[in-house]
Tab-separated table of C-alpha atoms and ligand atoms in Angstrom:
chain	number	residue	atom	x	y	z
A	1	MET	CA	10.668	17.806	7.257
A	2	ARG	CA	7.167	17.077	6.868
A	3	ILE	CA	5.834	13.885	8.445
A	4	LEU	CA	2.451	12.411	8.466
A	5	ILE	CA	1.616	11.113	11.542
A	6	LEU	CA	-0.912	8.019	11.125
A	7	GLY	CA	-2.635	6.626	14.346
A	8	GLY	CA	-1.044	9.267	15.959
A	9	ASP	CA	-3.261	9.697	18.720
A	10	GLY	CA	-2.313	6.007	19.886
A	11	TYR	CA	0.568	4.413	22.556
A	12	LEU	CA	2.596	4.952	20.452
A	13	GLY	CA	1.663	7.720	17.725
A	14	TRP	CA	1.513	10.538	20.437
A	15	PRO	CA	4.689	9.825	21.994
A	16	GLN	CA	6.685	9.987	18.615
A	17	SER	CA	4.456	12.794	17.332
A	18	LEU	CA	6.369	14.629	20.188
A	19	TYR	CA	9.399	13.345	19.531
A	20	LEU	CA	9.440	14.028	15.518
A	21	SER	CA	7.736	17.841	16.533
A	22	GLY	CA	10.313	18.602	19.271
A	23	LYS	CA	13.267	17.380	16.864
A	24	GLY	CA	11.906	20.872	14.194
A	25	HIS	CA	9.978	18.744	11.790
A	26	ASN	CA	6.484	19.951	10.417
A	27	VAL	CA	4.177	16.964	11.794
A	28	THR	CA	0.708	16.066	11.184
A	29	ILE	CA	-1.747	13.583	12.342
A	30	PHE	CA	-4.068	11.243	11.238
A	31	ASP	CA	-6.529	9.171	13.116
A	32	ASN	CA	-9.990	8.603	13.635
A	33	PHE	CA	-9.558	7.945	17.471
A	34	MET	CA	-11.287	4.357	16.943
A	35	ARG	CA	-8.940	3.210	19.792
A	36	ARG	CA	-10.809	5.730	22.400
A	37	HIS	CA	-13.507	4.142	20.616
A	38	PHE	CA	-12.617	0.210	21.817
A	39	ASP	CA	-12.082	1.515	25.371
A	40	LEU	CA	-16.347	2.627	25.027
A	41	GLU	CA	-17.234	-0.532	23.254
A	42	ARG	CA	-15.351	-2.994	25.980
A	43	GLY	CA	-15.578	-0.781	28.974
A	44	PHE	CA	-11.895	-0.439	29.274
A	45	HIS	CA	-9.973	2.266	30.012
A	46	SER	CA	-6.372	3.403	30.115
A	47	LEU	CA	-4.750	3.241	33.976
A	48	LEU	CA	-3.677	7.107	33.313
A	49	PRO	CA	-5.889	9.597	32.560
A	50	ILE	CA	-5.596	10.906	28.393
A	51	TYR	CA	-6.635	13.977	27.318
A	52	THR	CA	-8.635	15.138	24.292
A	53	ALA	CA	-6.512	14.669	21.407
A	54	HIS	CA	-6.982	18.728	21.235
A	55	GLU	CA	-6.195	19.269	24.388
A	56	ARG	CA	-2.881	17.097	24.164
A	57	ILE	CA	-2.288	18.924	20.879
A	58	ALA	CA	-3.332	22.605	22.663
A	59	ALA	CA	-0.440	21.757	25.891
A	60	TRP	CA	1.909	20.405	23.316
A	61	LYS	CA	2.098	24.496	21.869
A	62	GLU	CA	1.802	25.909	25.274
A	63	VAL	CA	5.522	23.299	26.763
A	64	SER	CA	7.221	23.953	23.314
A	65	GLY	CA	6.055	26.046	21.130
A	66	ARG	CA	5.640	24.237	18.615
A	67	GLN	CA	2.478	23.193	16.458
A	68	ILE	CA	0.805	19.709	15.771
A	69	GLN	CA	-1.716	19.379	12.776
A	70	LEU	CA	-5.000	16.732	13.786
A	71	CYS	CA	-6.427	15.297	10.883
A	72	ILE	CA	-9.439	13.472	11.691
A	73	GLY	CA	-10.462	10.800	9.295
A	74	ASP	CA	-9.874	6.989	8.284
A	75	THR	CA	-7.059	5.185	6.548
A	76	MET	CA	-10.268	3.280	5.195
A	77	ASP	CA	-11.707	6.750	3.228
A	78	TYR	CA	-9.581	7.003	0.556
A	79	GLU	CA	-10.610	10.743	-0.128
A	80	ALA	CA	-10.097	11.431	3.425
A	81	LEU	CA	-6.369	9.670	2.851
A	82	ALA	CA	-6.115	11.327	-0.188
A	83	THR	CA	-7.311	14.962	0.939
A	84	VAL	CA	-4.166	14.620	3.713
A	85	PHE	CA	-2.005	13.092	1.192
A	86	ARG	CA	-2.764	16.374	-1.627
A	87	THR	CA	-2.434	19.008	0.499
A	88	PHE	CA	-0.025	18.311	3.146
A	89	GLN	CA	2.465	16.562	0.706
A	90	PRO	CA	4.765	14.704	3.736
A	91	GLU	CA	8.049	13.768	2.931
A	92	ALA	CA	8.020	11.185	5.175
A	93	VAL	CA	4.953	8.827	6.742
A	94	VAL	CA	5.178	6.840	9.824
A	95	HIS	CA	2.189	4.001	9.673
A	96	PHE	CA	0.491	3.533	13.643
A	97	ALA	CA	-3.051	3.273	12.199
A	98	GLU	CA	-3.818	0.101	12.903
A	99	GLN	CA	-6.210	-2.476	15.176
A	100	ARG	CA	-3.276	-3.763	17.079
A	101	SER	CA	-4.629	-6.158	19.760
A	102	ALA	CA	-4.117	-9.879	18.661
A	103	PRO	CA	-6.723	-10.953	21.197
A	104	TYR	CA	-9.393	-8.433	19.815
A	105	SER	CA	-9.022	-9.846	16.364
A	106	MET	CA	-9.802	-13.252	17.920
A	107	ILE	CA	-13.023	-12.496	19.857
A	108	ASP	CA	-15.183	-13.607	16.941
A	109	ARG	CA	-15.753	-13.325	13.263
A	110	LYS	CA	-16.778	-10.099	13.072
A	111	HIS	CA	-13.852	-8.563	15.085
A	112	ALA	CA	-11.446	-10.986	12.826
A	113	VAL	CA	-12.915	-9.104	9.499
A	114	PHE	CA	-12.661	-5.681	11.158
A	115	THR	CA	-9.388	-6.133	12.267
A	116	GLN	CA	-8.134	-7.496	8.885
A	117	THR	CA	-10.385	-4.893	6.804
A	118	ASN	CA	-9.462	-1.944	8.895
A	119	ASN	CA	-5.344	-2.868	9.224
A	120	VAL	CA	-4.868	-4.251	5.508
A	121	ILE	CA	-7.471	-2.049	3.158
A	122	GLY	CA	-6.299	0.542	5.602
A	123	THR	CA	-2.412	-0.034	4.389
A	124	LEU	CA	-3.329	-0.183	1.079
A	125	ASN	CA	-4.933	3.079	0.789
A	126	VAL	CA	-1.995	4.471	1.906
A	127	LEU	CA	-0.002	2.500	-0.363
A	128	TYR	CA	-1.935	4.365	-3.288
A	129	ALA	CA	-2.049	7.519	-2.024
A	130	MET	CA	1.628	7.834	-1.902
A	131	LYS	CA	2.270	6.370	-5.348
A	132	GLU	CA	-0.382	8.371	-6.209
A	133	PHE	CA	0.616	12.099	-4.533
A	134	ALA	CA	3.486	11.525	-3.191
A	135	PRO	CA	6.045	8.992	-5.194
A	136	ASP	CA	8.608	10.437	-3.058
A	137	CYS	CA	8.174	9.796	0.679
A	138	HIS	CA	9.615	7.368	2.491
A	139	LEU	CA	6.400	4.963	4.880
A	140	VAL	CA	7.570	3.387	8.082
A	141	LYS	CA	5.374	0.630	8.621
A	142	LEU	CA	4.239	-0.734	12.295
A	143	GLY	CA	4.316	-4.375	11.461
A	144	THR	CA	5.165	-7.142	14.331
A	145	MET	CA	8.012	-9.359	15.201
A	146	GLY	CA	4.500	-11.953	15.767
A	147	GLU	CA	4.513	-12.043	11.844
A	148	TYR	CA	7.278	-14.520	12.396
A	149	GLY	CA	6.158	-16.938	14.660
A	150	THR	CA	8.106	-19.092	17.251
A	151	PRO	CA	10.800	-20.668	14.626
A	152	ASN	CA	13.897	-22.884	16.188
A	153	ILE	CA	15.887	-20.870	14.359
A	154	ASP	CA	17.514	-17.785	14.651
A	155	ILE	CA	14.975	-14.990	12.600
A	156	GLU	CA	16.695	-12.973	9.681
A	157	GLU	CA	16.572	-9.530	9.896
A	158	GLY	CA	13.809	-10.104	6.469
A	159	PHE	CA	15.766	-12.261	4.444
A	160	ILE	CA	17.563	-15.982	3.960
A	161	GLU	CA	19.468	-17.805	1.805
A	162	ILE	CA	17.649	-20.890	0.991
A	163	HIS	CA	19.816	-24.166	-0.986
A	164	HIS	CA	17.223	-25.580	-1.829
A	165	LYS	CA	17.818	-28.888	-4.862
A	166	GLY	CA	21.520	-27.606	-5.971
A	167	ARG	CA	19.884	-23.698	-6.490
A	168	SER	CA	19.991	-21.013	-4.160
A	169	ASP	CA	18.261	-17.713	-3.389
A	170	VAL	CA	18.001	-15.201	-0.678
A	171	LEU	CA	13.449	-15.120	0.018
A	172	PRO	CA	11.766	-13.651	2.566
A	173	PHE	CA	12.150	-15.157	5.887
A	174	PRO	CA	9.157	-17.499	6.453
A	175	LYS	CA	5.968	-15.984	8.916
A	176	GLN	CA	4.186	-18.037	11.242
A	177	PRO	CA	1.634	-15.858	12.285
A	178	SER	CA	-0.214	-16.735	15.202
A	179	SER	CA	-3.398	-15.071	14.796
A	180	PHE	CA	-6.122	-13.040	12.696
A	181	TYR	CA	-4.353	-9.905	13.860
A	182	HIS	CA	-0.606	-11.416	13.203
A	183	LEU	CA	-1.913	-12.526	9.502
A	184	SER	CA	-3.391	-8.856	8.890
A	185	LYS	CA	0.221	-7.067	9.738
A	186	THR	CA	2.080	-10.355	7.165
A	187	HIS	CA	-0.501	-9.473	4.662
A	188	ASP	CA	0.472	-5.226	4.621
A	189	SER	CA	4.042	-6.867	4.007
A	190	HIS	CA	3.414	-8.571	0.933
A	191	ASN	CA	1.031	-5.900	-0.353
A	192	ILE	CA	4.413	-3.050	1.129
A	193	MET	CA	7.187	-4.992	-1.036
A	194	PHE	CA	4.883	-5.547	-4.048
A	195	CYS	CA	4.107	-2.184	-4.692
A	196	CYS	CA	7.811	-1.266	-3.275
A	197	LYS	CA	8.510	-3.527	-6.354
A	198	ILE	CA	6.489	-2.445	-8.747
A	199	TRP	CA	5.994	1.055	-7.834
A	200	GLY	CA	9.106	1.691	-6.593
A	201	LEU	CA	7.972	3.288	-3.446
A	202	ARG	CA	10.009	3.340	-0.314
A	203	ALA	CA	9.326	1.301	3.017
A	204	THR	CA	10.039	0.454	6.197
A	205	ASP	CA	8.949	-2.547	6.736
A	206	LEU	CA	9.343	-2.638	10.735
A	207	ASN	CA	8.914	-6.554	12.395
A	208	GLN	CA	9.468	-4.736	16.628
A	209	GLY	CA	8.702	-6.229	19.484
A	210	VAL	CA	6.496	-5.899	22.039
A	211	VAL	CA	6.392	-2.003	23.704
A	212	TYR	CA	6.744	-0.676	27.457
A	213	GLY	CA	6.639	2.000	28.989
A	214	VAL	CA	4.973	4.940	29.342
A	215	GLU	CA	7.228	7.827	29.872
A	216	THR	CA	9.135	9.184	27.022
A	217	ASP	CA	11.161	13.044	27.860
A	218	GLU	CA	8.011	15.015	25.787
A	219	THR	CA	5.029	13.528	27.653
A	220	MET	CA	6.582	13.968	31.075
A	221	GLN	CA	6.985	17.417	30.171
A	222	ASP	CA	3.371	18.117	31.284
A	223	ALA	CA	0.691	15.880	33.094
A	224	ARG	CA	-1.700	16.873	29.848
A	225	LEU	CA	0.828	15.251	27.397
A	226	ALA	CA	0.608	11.614	28.604
A	227	THR	CA	-0.123	8.431	26.885
A	228	ARG	CA	-2.585	5.907	27.396
A	229	PHE	CA	-0.743	2.611	29.998
A	230	ASP	CA	-3.232	-0.402	28.949
A	231	TYR	CA	-3.777	-2.982	31.372
A	232	ASP	CA	-6.867	-4.882	30.333
A	233	GLN	CA	-6.979	-8.526	29.191
A	234	ILE	CA	-7.117	-7.123	25.458
A	235	TYR	CA	-5.360	-3.805	24.862
A	236	GLY	CA	-2.393	-5.104	27.660
A	237	THR	CA	1.058	-5.768	26.466
A	238	ALA	CA	2.209	-8.378	28.430
A	239	LEU	CA	5.603	-5.958	30.644
A	240	ASN	CA	2.880	-3.188	31.420
A	241	ARG	CA	0.358	-5.816	32.534
A	242	PHE	CA	2.765	-7.301	34.986
A	243	CYS	CA	4.124	-4.001	36.345
A	244	VAL	CA	0.639	-3.395	37.391
A	245	GLN	CA	0.318	-7.157	38.391
A	246	ALA	CA	3.728	-6.509	40.558
A	247	ALA	CA	2.346	-2.946	41.806
A	248	VAL	CA	-0.767	-4.814	43.736
A	249	ALA	CA	1.265	-8.105	44.243
A	250	TYR	CA	-0.990	-10.185	42.620
A	251	PRO	CA	0.852	-12.724	40.793
A	252	LEU	CA	1.776	-12.928	36.920
A	253	THR	CA	-0.128	-13.636	34.308
A	254	VAL	CA	2.310	-15.880	32.179
A	255	TYR	CA	1.075	-16.637	29.035
A	256	GLY	CA	2.121	-20.014	26.595
A	257	LYS	CA	5.431	-21.448	27.110
A	258	GLY	CA	6.668	-18.200	29.652
A	259	GLN	CA	9.750	-18.575	27.841
A	260	GLN	CA	9.868	-15.453	25.211
B	301	LIG	N1	1.998	-1.573	21.337
B	301	LIG	C1	2.964	-2.035	21.279
B	301	LIG	O1	3.485	-3.189	22.047
B	301	LIG	C2	3.143	-3.090	19.048
B	301	LIG	C3	4.851	-3.632	18.937
B	301	LIG	C4	4.988	-3.908	17.776
B	301	LIG	C5	4.150	-3.369	16.421
B	301	LIG	N2	2.678	-2.673	17.490
B	301	LIG	C6	2.234	-1.529	16.481
B	301	LIG	O2	2.135	-0.244	16.521
B	301	LIG	C7	1.662	0.301	15.815
B	301	LIG	C8	1.246	0.958	16.979
B	301	LIG	O3	0.159	0.493	18.053
B	301	LIG	P1	-0.214	1.262	19.460
B	301	LIG	O4	0.116	0.151	20.538
B	301	LIG	O5	0.384	2.650	19.428
B	301	LIG	O6	-1.804	0.951	18.956
B	301	LIG	P2	-3.087	2.218	19.408
B	301	LIG	O7	-4.099	1.107	18.667
B	301	LIG	O8	-2.479	3.131	20.810
B	301	LIG	O9	-3.013	3.621	18.325
B	301	LIG	C9	-3.215	2.861	17.221
B	301	LIG	C10	-4.033	4.736	16.438
B	301	LIG	O10	-4.484	4.059	14.974
B	301	LIG	C11	-5.871	5.045	14.640
B	301	LIG	N3	-6.409	4.342	14.228
B	301	LIG	C12	-6.909	2.952	14.468
B	301	LIG	N4	-7.337	2.695	12.761
B	301	LIG	C13	-7.542	3.526	12.039
B	301	LIG	C14	-8.059	3.882	11.415
B	301	LIG	N5	-8.769	2.986	10.273
B	301	LIG	N6	-7.681	5.376	10.106
B	301	LIG	C15	-7.037	5.905	11.255
B	301	LIG	N7	-6.249	5.988	12.453
B	301	LIG	C16	-6.654	4.107	13.289
B	301	LIG	C17	-6.700	4.493	16.508
B	301	LIG	O11	-6.803	5.159	16.764
B	301	LIG	C18	-5.634	4.661	17.935
B	301	LIG	O12	-5.117	5.732	17.968
B	301	LIG	C19	0.028	-0.699	15.875
B	301	LIG	O13	-0.094	-0.933	13.691
B	301	LIG	C20	0.584	-1.912	16.101
B	301	LIG	O14	0.434	-3.148	15.359
B	301	LIG	C21	2.557	-2.208	18.469
């Protein structure tokens, strides 16, 4: 299958690209290297050294014999996105290409506007590119568990049956995002659902929890295949940070109620 991985140079996108390529799929990565740029902007770095995208792709070819194509481009640049859809004709798109840090989105107005523009307009462009060039392809979009917030009832998978004043309906489960980043994901979800409804597109909107760890069967095959490991206060996800803090005997920085 021809699979386009948007954001395939990132923490999750790179191991996913290797996994799918290893399974025999024809994989193209589309990424603008923004995540590497954020490191320069904030003065952070991955705890595990990561190689350049070109070095990683060459190492994968050496180890597996398989070729991953690389397109350097921005989802906000519709022409670049249209070109890759037109030429590669993906049968599936896995969309990781967003600014994914809630703390980053809350720094100030500029970072909030950037996060929402990058994520919402980028995803809208993806939806239009699908409609225009690959209407039969399936979109797998990374959302987040944080779209739901923390209601005091069990969270249903996407939809909930509501009885109200004698009538009932199955409606989207209420979302209570808690940052401009989480709001961008909720806006994406609405746009995706709407486009599936009006254009008949097919999509899976994953509202997944925080990912931890750093190794997959594929990345362990060569040090040059490592994915990034963030442990700073902006990009470090909770369990990754706890692991680093425990390793250096530093007290764990538990946030909020600490009960999640
Ligand atoms: N890491 C987690 O625990 C977690 C949990 C839930 C959901 N997610 C979601 O999964 C996705 C990937 O997360 P990650 O941890 O791999 O993040 P990441 O920042 O490591 O990777 C995102 C990749 O997308 C690229 N990118 C961003 N904006 C782009 C644009 N406009 N055009 C092209 N490329 C762009 C970045 O350069 C980066 O390589 C995100 O959408 C995130 O919200 C992540």
